[in-house]
mmCIF file of C-alpha atoms in Angstrom:
data_model
loop_
_atom_site.group_PDB
_atom_site.id
_atom_site.type_symbol
_atom_site.label_atom_id
_atom_site.label_comp_id
_atom_site.label_asym_id
_atom_site.label_seq_id
_atom_site.Cartn_x
_atom_site.Cartn_y
_atom_site.Cartn_z
ATOM 1 C CA GLU A 1 21.950 77.265 98.898
ATOM 2 C CA PRO A 2 19.110 78.590 96.729
ATOM 3 C CA GLU A 3 15.794 76.822 97.114
ATOM 4 C CA VAL A 4 12.247 76.890 95.857
ATOM 5 C CA THR A 5 9.763 78.240 98.394
ATOM 6 C CA GLN A 6 5.992 77.777 98.490
ATOM 7 C CA THR A 7 3.143 79.374 100.407
ATOM 8 C CA PRO A 8 0.960 78.494 102.141
ATOM 9 C CA SER A 9 2.202 75.204 103.545
ATOM 10 C CA HIS A 10 -1.383 74.120 104.215
ATOM 11 C CA GLN A 11 -4.678 75.311 102.762
ATOM 12 C CA VAL A 12 -8.165 74.172 103.686
ATOM 13 C CA THR A 13 -10.998 75.320 101.457
ATOM 14 C CA GLN A 14 -14.620 74.578 100.705
ATOM 15 C CA MET A 15 -15.618 72.856 97.491
ATOM 16 C CA GLY A 16 -16.284 75.411 94.769
ATOM 17 C CA GLN A 17 -13.946 78.036 96.205
ATOM 18 C CA GLU A 18 -10.955 79.481 94.392
ATOM 19 C CA VAL A 19 -7.453 78.900 95.699
ATOM 20 C CA ILE A 20 -4.134 80.392 94.692
ATOM 21 C CA LEU A 21 -0.939 78.554 95.486
ATOM 22 C CA ARG A 22 2.253 80.574 95.401
ATOM 23 C CA CYS A 23 5.818 79.681 94.578
ATOM 24 C CA VAL A 24 9.105 81.525 94.403
ATOM 25 C CA PRO A 25 11.407 79.597 92.053
ATOM 26 C CA ILE A 26 15.198 79.621 92.282
ATOM 27 C CA SER A 27 16.248 83.037 91.044
ATOM 28 C CA ASN A 28 18.306 82.149 87.947
ATOM 29 C CA HIS A 29 15.969 79.407 86.763
ATOM 30 C CA LEU A 30 13.881 79.946 83.665
ATOM 31 C CA TYR A 31 11.614 76.889 83.642
ATOM 32 C CA PHE A 32 8.827 76.456 86.162
ATOM 33 C CA TYR A 33 6.518 73.553 86.899
ATOM 34 C CA TRP A 34 3.611 72.418 89.000
ATOM 35 C CA TYR A 35 3.136 68.811 90.053
ATOM 36 C CA ARG A 36 0.676 67.226 92.418
ATOM 37 C CA GLN A 37 0.659 64.116 94.541
ATOM 38 C CA ILE A 38 -2.548 62.634 95.857
ATOM 39 C CA LEU A 39 -1.967 60.797 99.132
ATOM 40 C CA GLY A 40 -0.391 57.412 98.488
ATOM 41 C CA GLN A 41 -0.089 57.973 94.732
ATOM 42 C CA LYS A 42 2.562 58.978 92.201
ATOM 43 C CA VAL A 43 3.836 62.478 91.667
ATOM 44 C CA GLU A 44 1.943 63.755 88.603
ATOM 45 C CA PHE A 45 2.916 66.510 86.193
ATOM 46 C CA LEU A 46 0.433 69.356 85.805
ATOM 47 C CA VAL A 47 2.095 72.097 83.763
ATOM 48 C CA SER A 48 5.388 73.579 82.654
ATOM 49 C CA PHE A 49 5.991 77.265 81.991
ATOM 50 C CA TYR A 50 8.783 78.989 80.076
ATOM 51 C CA ASN A 51 9.210 82.458 78.660
ATOM 52 C CA ASN A 52 5.908 83.604 80.121
ATOM 53 C CA GLU A 53 3.813 80.930 78.523
ATOM 54 C CA ILE A 54 2.723 77.361 79.089
ATOM 55 C CA SER A 55 5.085 74.868 77.426
ATOM 56 C CA GLU A 56 3.135 71.740 78.211
ATOM 57 C CA LYS A 57 0.131 70.741 80.278
ATOM 58 C CA SER A 58 -1.306 67.400 81.286
ATOM 59 C CA GLU A 59 -4.872 66.134 81.028
ATOM 60 C CA ILE A 60 -5.311 67.019 84.688
ATOM 61 C CA PHE A 61 -4.671 70.694 83.925
ATOM 62 C CA ASP A 62 -8.146 71.535 82.666
ATOM 63 C CA ASP A 63 -9.937 74.880 82.404
ATOM 64 C CA GLN A 64 -10.230 75.091 86.185
ATOM 65 C CA PHE A 65 -6.466 75.522 86.457
ATOM 66 C CA SER A 66 -4.323 78.466 85.436
ATOM 67 C CA VAL A 67 -0.768 79.611 86.031
ATOM 68 C CA GLU A 68 0.762 83.019 86.111
ATOM 69 C CA ARG A 69 4.073 84.727 86.681
ATOM 70 C CA PRO A 70 2.751 88.059 87.966
ATOM 71 C CA ASP A 71 6.169 89.570 88.644
ATOM 72 C CA GLY A 72 9.851 88.678 88.408
ATOM 73 C CA SER A 73 9.842 86.300 91.334
ATOM 74 C CA ASN A 74 6.465 84.635 91.914
ATOM 75 C CA PHE A 75 4.823 81.767 90.051
ATOM 76 C CA THR A 76 1.226 80.938 90.945
ATOM 77 C CA LEU A 77 -1.239 78.138 90.387
ATOM 78 C CA LYS A 78 -4.917 79.029 90.566
ATOM 79 C CA ILE A 79 -7.743 76.545 90.882
ATOM 80 C CA ARG A 80 -10.958 78.406 90.084
ATOM 81 C CA SER A 81 -13.589 76.097 91.552
ATOM 82 C CA THR A 82 -12.097 73.421 93.725
ATOM 83 C CA LYS A 83 -13.401 69.863 93.780
ATOM 84 C CA LEU A 84 -12.993 67.207 96.456
ATOM 85 C CA GLU A 85 -10.602 65.339 94.160
ATOM 86 C CA ASP A 86 -8.254 68.353 94.044
ATOM 87 C CA SER A 87 -7.142 67.475 97.577
ATOM 88 C CA ALA A 88 -3.430 66.713 97.242
ATOM 89 C CA MET A 89 0.080 67.994 97.830
ATOM 90 C CA TYR A 90 1.002 70.538 95.178
ATOM 91 C CA PHE A 91 4.691 70.928 94.396
ATOM 92 C CA CYS A 92 6.300 73.741 92.499
ATOM 93 C CA ALA A 93 9.629 73.054 90.793
ATOM 94 C CA SER A 94 12.108 75.069 88.779
ATOM 95 C CA SER A 95 15.025 74.214 86.529
ATOM 96 C CA ALA A 96 17.724 75.687 84.305
ATOM 97 C CA PRO A 97 16.926 73.891 82.100
ATOM 98 C CA GLU A 98 16.590 70.163 82.946
ATOM 99 C CA THR A 99 17.415 69.338 86.571
ATOM 100 C CA GLN A 100 14.304 70.176 88.539
ATOM 101 C CA TYR A 101 14.351 71.254 92.165
ATOM 102 C CA PHE A 102 11.168 70.980 94.156
ATOM 103 C CA GLY A 103 9.663 73.265 96.750
ATOM 104 C CA PRO A 104 8.323 71.955 100.065
ATOM 105 C CA GLY A 105 4.764 71.759 98.773
ATOM 106 C CA THR A 106 1.324 73.030 99.696
ATOM 107 C CA ARG A 107 -1.069 70.538 101.211
ATOM 108 C CA LEU A 108 -4.528 71.378 99.870
ATOM 109 C CA LEU A 109 -7.602 69.941 101.525
ATOM 110 C CA VAL A 110 -10.979 70.516 99.878
ATOM 111 C CA LEU A 111 -13.987 69.915 102.100
ATOM 112 C CA GLN B 1 1.382 56.760 77.562
ATOM 113 C CA LYS B 2 4.940 56.908 78.854
ATOM 114 C CA GLU B 3 5.387 54.658 81.867
ATOM 115 C CA VAL B 4 7.976 54.437 84.612
ATOM 116 C CA GLU B 5 7.828 51.344 86.791
ATOM 117 C CA GLN B 6 9.348 50.630 90.181
ATOM 118 C CA ASN B 7 8.890 47.873 92.717
ATOM 119 C CA SER B 8 6.942 49.489 95.562
ATOM 120 C CA GLY B 9 8.786 47.512 98.242
ATOM 121 C CA PRO B 10 9.398 47.811 101.069
ATOM 122 C CA LEU B 11 13.015 46.912 100.489
ATOM 123 C CA SER B 12 14.589 46.138 103.835
ATOM 124 C CA VAL B 13 18.372 46.134 104.256
ATOM 125 C CA PRO B 14 20.580 46.098 107.364
ATOM 126 C CA GLU B 15 22.649 49.142 108.249
ATOM 127 C CA GLY B 16 25.923 49.176 106.336
ATOM 128 C CA ALA B 17 24.629 47.036 103.464
ATOM 129 C CA ILE B 18 24.168 47.999 99.818
ATOM 130 C CA ALA B 19 20.628 48.890 98.779
ATOM 131 C CA SER B 20 19.754 48.333 95.122
ATOM 132 C CA LEU B 21 16.764 50.150 93.650
ATOM 133 C CA ASN B 22 15.518 49.511 90.136
ATOM 134 C CA CYS B 23 13.408 51.310 87.566
ATOM 135 C CA THR B 24 12.250 50.549 84.035
ATOM 136 C CA TYR B 25 10.809 52.988 81.525
ATOM 137 C CA SER B 26 8.761 52.582 78.385
ATOM 138 C CA ASP B 27 9.920 55.437 76.120
ATOM 139 C CA ARG B 28 12.993 54.253 74.245
ATOM 140 C CA GLY B 29 13.758 57.836 73.198
ATOM 141 C CA SER B 30 14.241 59.057 76.779
ATOM 142 C CA GLN B 31 17.606 60.664 77.440
ATOM 143 C CA SER B 32 17.595 62.050 80.984
ATOM 144 C CA PHE B 33 16.928 60.182 84.203
ATOM 145 C CA PHE B 34 16.679 61.347 87.777
ATOM 146 C CA TRP B 35 16.551 59.833 91.234
ATOM 147 C CA TYR B 36 14.745 61.671 93.991
ATOM 148 C CA ARG B 37 14.343 60.795 97.641
ATOM 149 C CA GLN B 38 11.047 61.539 99.381
ATOM 150 C CA TYR B 39 10.532 61.355 103.104
ATOM 151 C CA SER B 40 6.963 60.862 104.271
ATOM 152 C CA GLY B 41 4.974 64.072 103.900
ATOM 153 C CA LYS B 42 7.870 65.926 102.285
ATOM 154 C CA SER B 43 8.779 66.963 98.773
ATOM 155 C CA PRO B 44 11.051 65.080 96.351
ATOM 156 C CA GLU B 45 14.719 65.839 96.971
ATOM 157 C CA LEU B 46 17.142 65.386 94.079
ATOM 158 C CA ILE B 47 19.803 62.743 94.649
ATOM 159 C CA MET B 48 21.377 62.518 91.222
ATOM 160 C CA PHE B 49 20.807 62.424 87.483
ATOM 161 C CA ILE B 50 22.263 60.333 84.695
ATOM 162 C CA TYR B 51 22.248 60.843 80.942
ATOM 163 C CA SER B 52 24.802 58.360 79.582
ATOM 164 C CA ASN B 53 24.932 54.577 79.599
ATOM 165 C CA GLY B 54 27.045 53.152 82.395
ATOM 166 C CA ASP B 55 27.674 54.156 85.976
ATOM 167 C CA LYS B 56 27.778 57.537 87.660
ATOM 168 C CA GLU B 57 29.004 57.813 91.233
ATOM 169 C CA ASP B 58 28.343 60.547 93.778
ATOM 170 C CA GLY B 59 29.487 59.766 97.287
ATOM 171 C CA ARG B 60 27.613 56.712 98.560
ATOM 172 C CA PHE B 61 25.249 56.758 95.575
ATOM 173 C CA THR B 62 25.789 55.161 92.173
ATOM 174 C CA ALA B 63 23.308 55.494 89.341
ATOM 175 C CA GLN B 64 23.406 52.963 86.520
ATOM 176 C CA LEU B 65 21.785 53.375 83.112
ATOM 177 C CA ASN B 66 21.211 50.810 80.402
ATOM 178 C CA LYS B 67 19.296 52.406 77.540
ATOM 179 C CA ALA B 68 19.170 49.191 75.510
ATOM 180 C CA SER B 69 17.321 47.481 78.344
ATOM 181 C CA GLN B 70 15.456 50.683 79.321
ATOM 182 C CA TYR B 71 16.634 50.225 82.865
ATOM 183 C CA VAL B 72 17.932 52.626 85.517
ATOM 184 C CA SER B 73 19.139 51.685 88.953
ATOM 185 C CA LEU B 74 20.404 53.359 92.106
ATOM 186 C CA LEU B 75 22.856 51.747 94.472
ATOM 187 C CA ILE B 76 23.283 53.089 97.993
ATOM 188 C CA ARG B 77 26.457 51.886 99.697
ATOM 189 C CA ASP B 78 26.887 51.765 103.467
ATOM 190 C CA SER B 79 23.156 52.278 103.971
ATOM 191 C CA GLN B 80 22.186 54.300 107.043
ATOM 192 C CA PRO B 81 18.870 54.414 108.926
ATOM 193 C CA SER B 82 18.554 58.024 107.706
ATOM 194 C CA ASP B 83 18.400 56.653 104.139
ATOM 195 C CA SER B 84 15.006 55.131 104.989
ATOM 196 C CA ALA B 85 12.628 56.878 102.584
ATOM 197 C CA THR B 86 10.826 56.391 99.294
ATOM 198 C CA TYR B 87 13.068 56.621 96.235
ATOM 199 C CA LEU B 88 11.487 58.004 93.098
ATOM 200 C CA CYS B 89 12.758 57.373 89.605
ATOM 201 C CA ALA B 90 11.837 60.082 87.098
ATOM 202 C CA VAL B 91 12.267 60.329 83.333
ATOM 203 C CA LEU B 92 12.429 63.631 81.499
ATOM 204 C CA ASN B 93 10.506 64.304 78.304
ATOM 205 C CA ASN B 94 12.418 67.065 76.502
ATOM 206 C CA ASN B 95 9.745 67.155 73.805
ATOM 207 C CA ALA B 96 6.948 67.876 76.254
ATOM 208 C CA GLY B 97 7.966 70.952 78.163
ATOM 209 C CA ASN B 98 10.575 69.092 80.218
ATOM 210 C CA MET B 99 7.879 67.213 82.073
ATOM 211 C CA LEU B 100 9.051 64.552 84.477
ATOM 212 C CA THR B 101 7.232 61.235 84.566
ATOM 213 C CA PHE B 102 7.642 59.605 87.947
ATOM 214 C CA GLY B 103 7.525 56.005 88.991
ATOM 215 C CA GLY B 104 5.525 55.072 92.040
ATOM 216 C CA GLY B 105 8.646 54.860 94.173
ATOM 217 C CA THR B 106 10.376 52.151 96.168
ATOM 218 C CA ARG B 107 10.178 52.357 99.930
ATOM 219 C CA LEU B 108 13.548 51.603 101.515
ATOM 220 C CA MET B 109 13.886 50.606 105.154
ATOM 221 C CA VAL B 110 17.387 50.467 106.653
ATOM 222 C CA LYS B 111 17.410 48.573 109.916
ATOM 223 C CA PRO B 112 19.980 49.443 112.614
#
């Protein structure tokens, strides 16, 4: 059964460093998403991406965040200068078009 | 601000019983509703979706939707200890890039 994959599973970084989280969506899906979940809190929408451009972004998705589909399979989330409050689980999801399937997540810890 | 509300629980049921999980949402224009299961430290796993008023059954799971009352529920029949998890209700916003708004989840504990 096709699934969304994410790498790395865990990432530890220093405050102010750049991180890139990677995702491989399900192959025939056209819509891609990033969500995050701070420990003990709700899953929060960050951004959706369709046809090589951002469809929607939340207030969380400020200028420090960017997304890219560098090739036909990968979908990345970059955080340019990490803050302590960026520590969270980051989930990638994909859909075709509405039912979203989530990857296993990347646990990001900013020290 | 579109809101999705769930009782955080924990909801404790004995093995074999029916577990009933509820969710309310604020956006009357919402059309698509999803239930996900999340084990501790894991990602949300899709259980089922519902678009139309009424009931939708899939195995031991039944989703119920009442758009007039802005209410979605999930029934789990013959609950098993492996069903112990947090159940997330999510509402789709088609007009905002298909973003999902999640409730805080209800923690279900099924006791053997």
